[in-house]
Short mmCIF file of C-alpha atoms in Angstrom, two decimals:
data_model
loop_
_atom_site.label_atom_id
_atom_site.label_comp_id
_atom_site.label_asym_id
_atom_site.label_seq_id
_atom_site.Cartn_x
_atom_site.Cartn_y
_atom_site.Cartn_z
CA MET X 1 34.46 17.09 1.73
CA GLN X 2 35.08 17.61 -1.98
CA ALA X 3 32.41 15.02 -2.81
CA VAL X 4 29.94 16.85 -0.56
CA LYS X 5 30.71 20.16 -2.27
CA LYS X 6 29.86 18.61 -5.61
CA TYR X 7 26.36 17.96 -4.36
CA ILE X 8 25.68 21.45 -2.98
CA PRO X 9 23.12 22.13 -5.78
CA PHE X 10 21.25 19.01 -4.66
CA PHE X 11 21.33 19.87 -0.93
CA SER X 12 20.21 23.45 -1.59
CA SER X 13 17.44 22.43 -4.00
CA ALA X 14 16.22 19.65 -1.72
CA LEU X 15 16.02 22.11 1.18
CA LEU X 16 14.14 24.54 -1.06
CA MET X 17 11.71 21.76 -2.03
CA TRP X 18 11.06 20.67 1.57
CA VAL X 19 10.52 24.25 2.76
CA ALA X 20 8.10 24.85 -0.11
CA LEU X 21 6.23 21.61 0.63
CA TYR X 22 5.91 22.59 4.29
CA ILE X 23 4.54 26.03 3.38
CA ILE X 24 2.01 24.86 0.80
CA TYR X 25 0.92 21.65 2.55
CA ALA X 26 -2.11 23.29 4.17
CA HIS X 27 -3.65 23.96 0.76
CA TYR X 28 -2.84 20.58 -0.83
CA GLN X 29 -3.34 18.13 2.03
CA TYR X 30 -6.88 17.26 0.93
CA TYR X 31 -5.99 16.37 -2.64
CA ILE X 32 -6.25 12.61 -3.00
CA ASP X 33 -6.49 11.07 -6.43
CA PRO X 34 -8.46 7.80 -6.90
CA ASP X 35 -5.25 5.78 -6.58
CA GLY X 36 -4.47 7.56 -3.32
CA THR X 37 -7.62 6.35 -1.56
CA ALA X 38 -6.58 2.76 -2.27
CA TYR X 39 -2.97 3.29 -1.23
CA LEU X 40 -3.96 5.05 2.01
CA THR X 41 -6.40 2.27 2.87
CA ILE X 42 -3.73 -0.38 2.26
CA SER X 43 -1.22 1.58 4.35
CA LYS X 44 -3.73 1.68 7.19
CA ARG X 45 -4.20 -2.09 6.95
CA TYR X 46 -0.44 -2.65 7.27
CA ALA X 47 -0.28 -0.28 10.22
CA ASN X 48 -3.13 -2.16 11.92
CA GLY X 49 -1.59 -5.57 11.28
CA ASP X 50 -4.31 -6.58 8.79
CA TYR X 51 -1.68 -8.12 6.52
CA HIS X 52 -3.81 -10.55 4.51
CA ARG X 53 -6.07 -7.79 3.21
CA ALA X 54 -3.16 -5.36 2.91
CA ILE X 55 -1.34 -7.62 0.44
CA ASN X 56 -2.53 -6.33 -2.90
CA GLY X 57 -1.65 -7.32 -6.44
CA TYR X 58 -2.91 -4.12 -8.06
CA TRP X 59 -1.20 -1.49 -5.89
CA SER X 60 2.53 -1.74 -5.24
CA PRO X 61 3.65 -2.09 -1.61
CA TRP X 62 6.79 0.02 -1.11
CA SER X 63 5.24 3.40 -0.26
CA CYS X 64 2.47 1.64 1.68
CA TRP X 65 5.06 -0.07 3.90
CA LEU X 66 6.88 3.18 4.61
CA THR X 67 3.67 5.15 5.17
CA ALA X 68 2.46 2.43 7.56
CA LEU X 69 5.68 2.77 9.58
CA LEU X 70 5.13 6.50 10.06
CA THR X 71 1.48 5.87 10.86
CA LYS X 72 2.51 3.38 13.53
CA ALA X 73 4.83 6.06 14.90
CA GLY X 74 1.82 8.33 15.43
CA LEU X 75 1.63 10.43 12.27
CA ASP X 76 -1.70 10.70 10.42
CA ALA X 77 -1.89 8.78 7.16
CA ILE X 78 -2.01 11.70 4.70
CA PRO X 79 0.94 13.71 6.11
CA ALA X 80 2.81 10.41 6.47
CA SER X 81 2.32 9.68 2.78
CA VAL X 82 3.48 13.18 1.83
CA VAL X 83 6.62 12.83 3.99
CA ILE X 84 7.44 9.46 2.42
CA ASN X 85 6.82 10.77 -1.08
CA SER X 86 8.98 13.82 -0.43
CA ILE X 87 11.84 11.49 0.54
CA GLY X 88 11.36 9.70 -2.77
CA ALA X 89 11.40 13.11 -4.46
CA ALA X 90 14.69 13.96 -2.74
CA GLY X 91 16.11 10.66 -4.03
CA PHE X 92 14.90 11.59 -7.51
CA LEU X 93 16.66 14.95 -7.20
CA PHE X 94 19.84 13.38 -5.83
CA ILE X 95 20.17 10.82 -8.60
CA SER X 96 19.48 13.54 -11.19
CA GLN X 97 22.44 15.59 -10.01
CA SER X 98 24.51 12.44 -9.97
CA PHE X 99 23.84 12.17 -13.71
CA PHE X 100 24.70 15.85 -14.16
CA LEU X 101 28.05 15.21 -12.47
CA LYS X 102 28.69 12.02 -14.42
CA PHE X 103 28.29 13.82 -17.73
CA ASN X 104 30.22 16.93 -16.63
CA ILE X 105 27.35 19.38 -16.94
CA GLU X 106 28.52 22.92 -16.24
CA ARG X 107 28.03 24.05 -12.66
CA LYS X 108 25.60 26.88 -13.45
CA LEU X 109 23.48 24.50 -15.49
CA GLN X 110 23.51 22.03 -12.59
CA TRP X 111 22.13 24.74 -10.32
CA LEU X 112 19.45 25.70 -12.82
CA MET X 113 18.38 22.09 -13.45
CA CYS X 114 18.30 21.19 -9.76
CA ILE X 115 16.22 24.23 -8.81
CA THR X 116 13.90 23.52 -11.74
CA LEU X 117 13.45 19.94 -10.52
CA ALA X 118 12.78 21.18 -6.98
CA PHE X 119 9.80 23.19 -8.24
CA PHE X 120 8.65 20.33 -10.46
CA LEU X 121 8.82 17.90 -7.53
CA CYS X 122 6.63 20.12 -5.33
CA TYR X 123 3.92 19.41 -7.89
CA ALA X 124 4.81 15.73 -8.35
CA VAL X 125 4.70 14.95 -4.62
CA PHE X 126 1.04 15.98 -4.39
CA TRP X 127 -0.08 14.95 -7.89
CA GLN X 128 0.81 11.30 -7.30
CA SER X 129 1.40 10.67 -3.63
CA PHE X 130 2.55 7.05 -4.00
CA ASP X 131 4.95 4.94 -6.10
CA ASP X 132 6.04 6.92 -9.22
CA LEU X 133 8.83 9.03 -7.72
CA TRP X 134 10.25 6.09 -5.78
CA GLU X 135 10.18 3.92 -8.90
CA CYS X 136 12.05 6.58 -10.89
CA PHE X 137 14.63 7.03 -8.11
CA PHE X 138 15.39 3.31 -7.92
CA LEU X 139 15.42 2.71 -11.68
CA LEU X 140 17.59 5.74 -12.32
CA GLY X 141 19.83 4.41 -9.55
CA THR X 142 20.30 1.11 -11.40
CA LEU X 143 21.14 2.98 -14.60
CA ARG X 144 23.61 5.21 -12.75
CA ILE X 145 25.29 2.11 -11.29
CA MET X 146 25.65 0.62 -14.78
CA LEU X 147 27.32 3.85 -15.89
CA SER X 148 29.84 3.69 -13.02
CA ASP X 149 33.53 3.51 -13.94
CA GLY X 150 34.66 -0.10 -14.22
CA PHE X 151 31.12 -1.49 -13.78
CA SER X 152 31.76 -4.56 -15.94
CA ALA X 153 34.70 -5.57 -13.73
CA LYS X 154 32.89 -5.15 -10.38
CA PRO X 155 30.47 -8.02 -9.63
CA GLY X 156 29.52 -6.28 -6.40
CA LEU X 157 27.90 -3.52 -8.43
CA TRP X 158 25.94 -6.11 -10.45
CA ILE X 159 24.50 -7.47 -7.19
CA VAL X 160 23.67 -3.98 -5.88
CA SER X 161 21.97 -3.17 -9.17
CA GLY X 162 19.79 -6.27 -8.85
CA PHE X 163 18.88 -5.44 -5.25
CA ILE X 164 17.87 -1.89 -6.17
CA GLY X 165 15.94 -3.32 -9.13
CA ALA X 166 13.88 -5.34 -6.64
CA LEU X 167 13.16 -2.16 -4.66
CA ALA X 168 12.04 -0.53 -7.90
CA TYR X 169 9.66 -3.47 -8.44
CA PHE X 170 8.25 -3.05 -4.93
CA ALA X 171 7.76 0.65 -5.73
CA LYS X 172 5.91 -0.05 -8.99
CA ALA X 173 5.33 -3.34 -10.79
CA TYR X 174 6.25 -1.89 -14.22
CA SER X 175 9.85 -1.93 -13.01
CA PHE X 176 10.00 -5.74 -13.11
CA PRO X 177 9.93 -6.18 -16.92
CA PHE X 178 11.67 -2.87 -17.56
CA PHE X 179 14.60 -3.70 -15.29
CA ILE X 180 15.16 -6.96 -17.18
CA LEU X 181 14.93 -5.32 -20.61
CA ASN X 182 17.00 -2.30 -19.61
CA THR X 183 19.73 -4.37 -17.97
CA VAL X 184 20.16 -6.69 -20.96
CA CYS X 185 20.21 -3.87 -23.53
CA CYS X 186 22.44 -1.51 -21.57
CA THR X 187 25.01 -4.11 -20.52
CA TYR X 188 25.27 -5.26 -24.15
CA PHE X 189 26.65 -1.84 -25.09
CA ILE X 190 28.73 -1.55 -21.93
CA ASP X 191 30.52 -4.88 -22.34
CA LYS X 192 29.41 -7.25 -25.10
CA LYS X 193 31.62 -10.07 -23.86
CA GLN X 194 30.26 -10.06 -20.33
CA CYS X 195 26.72 -8.96 -21.16
CA LEU X 196 25.13 -12.32 -20.37
CA LYS X 197 27.10 -12.78 -17.16
CA ILE X 198 26.30 -9.29 -15.84
CA SER X 199 22.65 -9.49 -16.86
CA ALA X 200 22.18 -12.96 -15.40
CA THR X 201 23.67 -11.87 -12.08
CA ALA X 202 21.71 -8.63 -11.73
CA ILE X 203 18.41 -10.13 -12.91
CA SER X 204 18.82 -13.21 -10.69
CA VAL X 205 19.39 -11.04 -7.63
CA MET X 206 16.36 -8.93 -8.51
CA VAL X 207 14.13 -11.99 -8.98
CA VAL X 208 15.36 -13.72 -5.80
CA CYS X 209 14.75 -10.58 -3.72
CA SER X 210 11.28 -10.24 -5.30
CA LEU X 211 10.24 -13.86 -4.73
CA PRO X 212 8.84 -13.43 -1.18
CA TRP X 213 6.38 -10.82 -2.43
CA ILE X 214 5.50 -12.87 -5.52
CA TRP X 215 4.85 -15.87 -3.27
CA LEU X 216 2.53 -13.78 -1.09
CA LEU X 217 0.61 -12.70 -4.20
CA HIS X 218 0.35 -16.35 -5.28
CA LYS X 219 -0.92 -17.33 -1.85
CA LYS X 220 -3.63 -14.66 -1.97
CA TYR X 221 -4.76 -14.84 -5.60
CA GLY X 222 -3.94 -18.44 -6.49
CA ILE X 223 -1.88 -17.46 -9.54
CA TRP X 224 1.79 -16.81 -10.15
CA THR X 225 2.10 -13.15 -11.03
CA THR X 226 4.32 -10.15 -10.36
CA SER X 227 1.22 -7.95 -10.34
CA THR X 228 -2.45 -8.09 -11.27
CA ALA X 229 -2.18 -4.52 -12.59
CA GLY X 230 -0.48 -5.55 -15.82
CA THR X 231 -3.11 -8.15 -16.67
CA LEU X 232 -6.04 -5.91 -15.80
CA ASN X 233 -4.74 -2.71 -17.37
CA THR X 234 -3.69 -4.25 -20.68
CA SER X 235 -7.11 -5.90 -20.92
CA TRP X 236 -9.14 -2.83 -19.92
CA TYR X 237 -7.37 -0.46 -22.27
CA LEU X 238 -7.50 -2.93 -25.14
CA VAL X 239 -11.28 -3.42 -25.19
CA GLY X 240 -12.09 -0.03 -23.65
CA HIS X 241 -13.79 -1.34 -20.49
CA PRO X 242 -13.53 -4.11 -17.89
CA HIS X 243 -15.39 -7.40 -18.11
CA TRP X 244 -17.11 -7.94 -14.79
CA LYS X 245 -17.26 -11.23 -12.93
CA ALA X 246 -20.42 -13.34 -13.15
CA GLY X 247 -22.95 -12.14 -10.61
CA VAL X 248 -21.70 -8.54 -10.72
CA ASP X 249 -24.33 -6.42 -12.43
CA MET X 250 -24.66 -2.66 -12.18
CA LEU X 251 -23.18 -1.99 -8.74
CA LEU X 252 -19.59 -2.97 -7.98
CA PRO X 253 -19.15 -4.32 -4.45
CA PRO X 254 -16.04 -3.47 -2.42
CA PRO X 255 -13.57 -6.33 -1.82
CA TYR X 256 -13.93 -6.01 1.96
CA PRO X 257 -16.72 -4.57 4.15
CA ASP X 258 -14.54 -1.62 5.22
CA SER X 259 -13.11 -0.80 1.78
CA PRO X 260 -13.79 2.68 0.37
CA SER X 261 -14.77 1.06 -2.95
CA TYR X 262 -14.03 -1.81 -5.32
CA TRP X 263 -11.01 0.22 -6.45
CA GLU X 264 -9.03 -1.00 -3.44
CA ASP X 265 -8.63 -4.31 -5.27
CA PRO X 266 -10.47 -4.49 -8.61
CA TRP X 267 -9.31 -8.09 -9.17
CA PHE X 268 -12.24 -9.40 -7.12
CA VAL X 269 -14.93 -7.94 -9.40
CA ASN X 270 -13.09 -8.40 -12.68
CA GLY X 271 -13.98 -11.31 -14.92
CA ALA X 272 -12.43 -12.19 -18.28
CA THR X 273 -9.20 -10.45 -19.30
CA PRO X 274 -8.95 -10.59 -23.11
CA HIS X 275 -5.56 -9.78 -24.67
CA PHE X 276 -4.33 -9.14 -28.17
CA TRP X 277 -3.07 -12.70 -28.62
CA ASN X 278 -6.55 -14.17 -28.10
CA SER X 279 -7.87 -13.35 -31.59
CA TRP X 280 -6.98 -11.55 -34.81
CA HIS X 281 -9.68 -8.98 -34.04
CA LEU X 282 -8.05 -8.11 -30.71
CA PHE X 283 -4.63 -8.07 -32.38
CA GLY X 284 -5.89 -5.47 -34.84
CA LEU X 285 -7.48 -3.54 -32.01
CA GLN X 286 -4.14 -3.52 -30.20
CA ILE X 287 -2.43 -2.02 -33.25
CA LEU X 288 -5.01 0.79 -33.26
CA ARG X 289 -4.53 1.22 -29.53
CA ILE X 290 -0.76 1.60 -29.99
CA GLY X 291 -1.41 4.38 -32.50
CA LEU X 292 -3.65 6.15 -30.00
CA ASN X 293 -1.09 5.68 -27.23
CA ILE X 294 1.64 7.21 -29.38
CA TRP X 295 -0.54 10.29 -29.61
CA LYS X 296 -1.06 10.22 -25.83
CA PHE X 297 2.70 9.93 -25.40
CA ILE X 298 3.16 13.11 -27.45
CA VAL X 299 0.56 14.94 -25.34
CA SER X 300 2.21 13.68 -22.14
CA SER X 301 5.58 14.81 -23.47
CA PHE X 302 4.34 18.36 -23.89
CA GLN X 303 3.27 18.30 -20.25
CA LEU X 304 6.90 17.70 -19.29
CA SER X 305 8.29 20.30 -21.67
CA VAL X 306 7.45 21.70 -25.09
CA PHE X 307 11.00 20.70 -26.04
CA PHE X 308 10.70 17.12 -24.77
CA ILE X 309 9.38 15.58 -27.97
CA VAL X 310 12.18 17.31 -29.91
CA ILE X 311 14.70 15.67 -27.58
CA VAL X 312 13.04 12.29 -28.13
CA GLY X 313 13.28 12.76 -31.90
CA CYS X 314 16.95 13.77 -31.71
CA VAL X 315 17.79 10.82 -29.47
CA LYS X 316 16.12 8.38 -31.87
CA TRP X 317 18.09 9.83 -34.76
CA LEU X 318 21.38 9.66 -32.86
CA VAL X 319 20.87 6.11 -31.57
CA ILE X 320 19.30 4.51 -34.65
CA TRP X 321 20.84 6.35 -37.57
CA LYS X 322 24.07 7.97 -36.38
CA ARG X 323 26.39 5.01 -35.89
CA ASN X 324 29.75 6.61 -36.65
CA GLY X 325 31.03 6.40 -33.10
CA SER X 326 30.40 10.05 -32.27
CA LEU X 327 28.55 9.02 -29.10
CA SER X 328 30.41 7.80 -26.05
CA VAL X 329 29.39 4.43 -24.62
CA GLU X 330 27.91 6.16 -21.56
CA MET X 331 25.82 8.54 -23.64
CA ARG X 332 24.60 5.76 -25.92
CA VAL X 333 23.54 3.68 -22.91
CA LEU X 334 21.72 6.64 -21.37
CA MET X 335 19.90 7.31 -24.64
CA ILE X 336 18.94 3.66 -25.08
CA SER X 337 17.45 3.54 -21.60
CA PHE X 338 15.68 6.82 -22.33
CA LEU X 339 14.01 5.28 -25.41
CA LEU X 340 13.24 1.93 -23.83
CA PHE X 341 11.33 3.21 -20.83
CA PRO X 342 8.01 4.15 -22.46
CA ALA X 343 7.86 0.99 -24.60
CA GLY X 344 5.68 -1.03 -22.21
CA TYR X 345 3.10 1.73 -21.90
CA LEU X 346 2.39 1.55 -25.63
CA LEU X 347 0.12 -1.40 -24.76
CA VAL X 348 -1.73 0.47 -22.04
CA ASN X 349 -1.90 4.24 -21.74
CA PHE X 350 0.19 7.34 -21.17
CA GLU X 351 0.15 10.00 -18.50
CA SER X 352 3.01 12.41 -17.96
CA ARG X 353 3.80 10.80 -14.59
CA TYR X 354 4.43 7.49 -16.38
CA ILE X 355 7.48 9.01 -18.08
CA TRP X 356 9.00 11.01 -15.22
CA TYR X 357 11.95 8.60 -15.44
CA MET X 358 12.84 10.24 -18.74
CA LEU X 359 12.87 13.81 -17.40
CA PRO X 360 16.35 13.97 -15.78
CA LEU X 361 17.81 12.03 -18.70
CA SER X 362 16.33 14.57 -21.11
CA MET X 363 17.85 17.33 -18.97
CA VAL X 364 21.29 15.73 -19.30
CA ILE X 365 20.91 15.55 -23.07
CA ALA X 366 19.63 19.13 -23.32
CA ALA X 367 22.36 20.48 -21.03
CA LEU X 368 25.13 18.80 -23.04
CA PHE X 369 23.77 20.46 -26.17
CA LEU X 370 23.31 23.86 -24.52
CA GLN X 371 26.73 24.14 -22.89
CA ASN X 372 28.38 23.98 -26.31
CA ARG X 373 26.55 27.15 -27.39
CA PRO X 374 27.84 30.71 -26.90
CA LEU X 375 27.25 31.96 -23.35
CA LYS X 376 24.37 34.31 -24.15
CA GLN X 377 22.56 31.74 -26.29
CA MET X 378 23.12 29.05 -23.69
CA THR X 379 21.75 31.21 -20.87
CA ILE X 380 18.58 32.22 -22.71
CA ALA X 381 17.93 28.71 -24.05
CA ALA X 382 18.57 27.09 -20.64
CA ILE X 383 16.14 29.47 -18.90
CA LEU X 384 13.49 28.80 -21.55
CA PHE X 385 14.00 25.06 -21.15
CA ALA X 386 13.69 25.34 -17.37
CA LEU X 387 10.52 27.44 -17.65
CA SER X 388 9.01 24.91 -20.05
CA ILE X 389 9.49 22.16 -17.43
CA ILE X 390 7.75 24.03 -14.61
CA SER X 391 4.95 25.63 -16.65
CA TYR X 392 2.58 22.64 -16.59
CA PRO X 393 3.31 21.87 -12.90
CA LEU X 394 2.43 25.47 -12.03
CA TRP X 395 -0.89 25.04 -13.83
CA GLY X 396 -1.38 21.73 -12.01
CA MET X 397 -0.70 23.37 -8.64
CA TYR X 398 -3.25 26.05 -9.45
CA LYS X 399 -5.89 23.40 -10.24
CA MET X 400 -5.09 21.35 -7.12
CA TYR X 401 -5.22 24.35 -4.76
CA ASP X 402 -7.61 23.42 -1.92
CA GLU X 403 -9.08 20.60 -4.02
CA GLY X 404 -10.74 18.08 -1.76
CA LYS X 405 -11.19 20.57 1.10
CA ILE X 406 -14.98 20.70 0.74
CA GLU X 407 -15.17 16.90 0.67
CA CYS X 408 -13.12 16.62 3.87
CA THR X 409 -14.09 19.60 6.01
CA VAL X 410 -17.75 19.98 5.00
CA ILE X 411 -19.31 16.91 3.42
CA ALA X 412 -17.42 14.17 5.28
CA GLN X 413 -17.74 16.03 8.56
CA HIS X 414 -21.48 16.42 7.99
CA LEU X 415 -21.81 12.69 7.37
CA LYS X 416 -20.00 11.95 10.61
CA MET X 417 -21.97 14.46 12.66
CA THR X 418 -25.33 13.18 11.40
CA GLY X 419 -24.37 9.56 12.00
CA ILE X 420 -24.43 8.53 8.35
CA LYS X 421 -22.28 5.43 8.33
CA GLY X 422 -22.53 2.50 5.96
CA THR X 423 -22.79 1.74 2.27
CA ILE X 424 -23.40 4.47 -0.28
CA VAL X 425 -24.25 4.61 -3.97
CA SER X 426 -24.18 7.89 -5.86
CA ASN X 427 -25.10 9.60 -9.09
CA ALA X 428 -21.46 10.61 -9.60
CA ARG X 429 -20.53 11.05 -13.24
CA PRO X 430 -17.20 9.57 -14.43
CA GLY X 431 -14.31 11.96 -13.88
CA LEU X 432 -14.24 14.68 -11.24
CA GLN X 433 -17.41 13.60 -9.41
CA THR X 434 -16.17 10.02 -9.14
CA GLN X 435 -12.90 11.29 -7.64
CA ARG X 436 -14.86 13.46 -5.21
CA MET X 437 -17.01 10.50 -4.17
CA LEU X 438 -13.93 8.41 -3.41
CA ARG X 439 -12.53 11.20 -1.26
CA ILE X 440 -15.85 11.58 0.57
CA VAL X 441 -16.13 7.91 1.50
CA TYR X 442 -12.45 7.80 2.50
CA PHE X 443 -12.66 10.89 4.72
CA SER X 444 -16.00 9.83 6.24
CA GLY X 445 -15.18 6.15 6.72
CA ASN X 446 -18.01 4.93 4.48
CA THR X 447 -18.11 2.43 1.62
CA ASN X 448 -19.06 3.26 -1.95
CA TYR X 449 -20.76 0.88 -4.36
CA ALA X 450 -19.62 2.25 -7.72
CA CYS X 451 -21.88 2.08 -10.76
CA SER X 452 -20.41 -0.02 -13.57
CA ILE X 453 -22.48 1.71 -16.28
CA GLN X 454 -22.00 5.32 -17.34
CA ASN X 455 -25.10 7.53 -17.43
CA CYS X 456 -27.26 4.72 -16.06
CA ASP X 457 -30.95 5.08 -15.27
CA GLU X 458 -31.50 6.53 -11.79
CA GLN X 459 -34.48 4.32 -10.96
CA ARG X 460 -32.50 1.22 -11.87
CA VAL X 461 -29.64 2.35 -9.61
CA LEU X 462 -32.07 2.84 -6.74
CA SER X 463 -33.70 -0.53 -7.36
CA ASP X 464 -30.33 -2.30 -7.37
CA ALA X 465 -29.23 -0.35 -4.31
CA ILE X 466 -32.29 -1.44 -2.34
CA CYS X 467 -31.82 -5.07 -3.46
CA ASN X 468 -28.18 -4.92 -2.26
CA ASN X 469 -29.21 -3.45 1.12
CA ILE X 470 -27.28 -0.23 0.45
CA SER X 471 -28.04 2.40 3.05
CA TYR X 472 -27.74 5.73 1.24
CA TYR X 473 -28.06 7.36 -2.18
CA PHE X 474 -25.72 10.35 -2.52
CA ILE X 475 -26.83 13.03 -4.98
CA PHE X 476 -24.42 15.54 -6.50
CA GLU X 477 -25.98 18.76 -7.86
CA PRO X 478 -29.07 18.53 -5.62
CA ALA X 479 -30.58 21.71 -7.10
CA VAL X 480 -30.87 19.90 -10.44
CA ASN X 481 -32.17 16.62 -9.03
CA LYS X 482 -35.37 17.30 -7.09
CA ASN X 483 -37.05 13.97 -7.83
CA LYS X 484 -39.24 12.47 -5.12
CA PHE X 485 -37.80 9.10 -4.20
CA LEU X 486 -40.13 6.34 -3.08
CA ASP X 487 -39.48 3.05 -1.36
CA GLN X 488 -40.82 -0.30 -2.60
CA LYS X 489 -44.13 0.41 -0.83
CA GLY X 490 -44.53 3.76 -2.55
CA GLN X 491 -43.68 5.79 0.55
CA PRO X 492 -41.36 8.82 0.25
CA LEU X 493 -37.77 8.25 1.37
CA SER X 494 -36.09 10.61 3.80
CA ARG X 495 -33.93 13.29 2.16
CA LEU X 496 -31.07 15.05 3.98
CA SER X 497 -29.26 18.10 2.60
CA ILE X 498 -25.59 19.01 2.97
CA GLU X 499 -25.81 22.74 2.32
CA GLN X 500 -25.67 23.35 -1.43
CA PHE X 501 -23.24 20.53 -2.11
CA ALA X 502 -25.29 17.34 -2.01
CA ASP X 503 -28.42 15.56 -0.87
CA ILE X 504 -28.63 12.12 0.71
CA ILE X 505 -31.56 9.79 0.32
CA VAL X 506 -31.91 7.33 3.19
CA LEU X 507 -32.65 3.95 1.58
CA LYS X 508 -32.33 1.77 4.66
CA PRO X 509 -33.01 3.49 8.00
CA GLU X 510 -30.72 2.31 10.77
#
């Protein structure tokens, strides 16, 4: 009973979060980011027993598996994904309070931090409906296990850590290398004598538990890999664009006939994957890219809190320069893990969601500093810190309000009612219009051939579309584009309007 009482801030905040999610769901149910269309499609494949096509090296399977289970139970895919993600969010909240308890954060600060996280997680659940929150929950769980009393003398905990590390890998592939690095570095400071033994045990368990999935990826792609995402992303961000496979020209074909777009599995249209070790030129380019990514990390940090980058700077100073023993072993380990987490993204890119793992750890560090201040100072500073964490999520919730509703309830419904079913190419510009197009084809059950060239010539797109037997040309901003479209015989093509939102040119009548 006493242990349950300790977690009352978690239970209360989790209930607050779930009630809030239930209330606001109606206005955020249509928001699907580009990643979400792929994840939802894969989840549907698992639910339908289409396992070969569901196995995917680019998108991690954990949330897809759980979403598929709820879908099989009769729940629609989108609410199922939100339910699953909210459970991951509750795990994130639970493990955060576990850290607050471990480091003896004052009770009133625990309440403030938990409630702050509850509001933050309402945003996070919708902003990224798959993988990130579950990854953070599992990885923070492995760190919390390593900080348990007597960890170095309890081999059972080493095994549990490895098993949870495998779950973190299933949640997001970045966890695989990070778990190895984090385990080795943290156990070194926990117990230098047994570091190798503990690390070898935990990492071996993680690898063994991960092997069935790695074998399935090998069977599908013909290579040994933990994920195709690492190879593709590090290549794309290094040179600034993908290299397409031979035979792929302007229009990117979907991997399967019923895929929303090539984005379901970009491996099948990707060609060469250059990396920084291939040439001195690419090595120099990678150095420049790291500099740019450091700037992106700073921007992402401000999206978590205006104080976050200050905390990062203080932690670096304490860990690297202050070696007089003023830090406890537990605090040093927490800070090391805090600094290690973003290291891998220096080769790729930064978004604030990539560093959500660091948020509860930063809250522990901030709370320990604040609770040593006079009561009035502590209260004001703690409230300001909490407000800084929820300010960007509030802005994000404002921007996401009813986003995607037009695509689902108007455009996609119009496509269904008029019998427009098949392959589509569009004049969508990179960014918001591309996201809208992915939502439209997902909601309407169509397939999009994406254009591989930005700002490409419209006539060339139409020519390639006709050569590829694509059925429809979808035009955003129809009031601007009033061109008369002709077929190869010079005859005008049929043009259908969807109110003021879009026009559709029929390229291949059914």
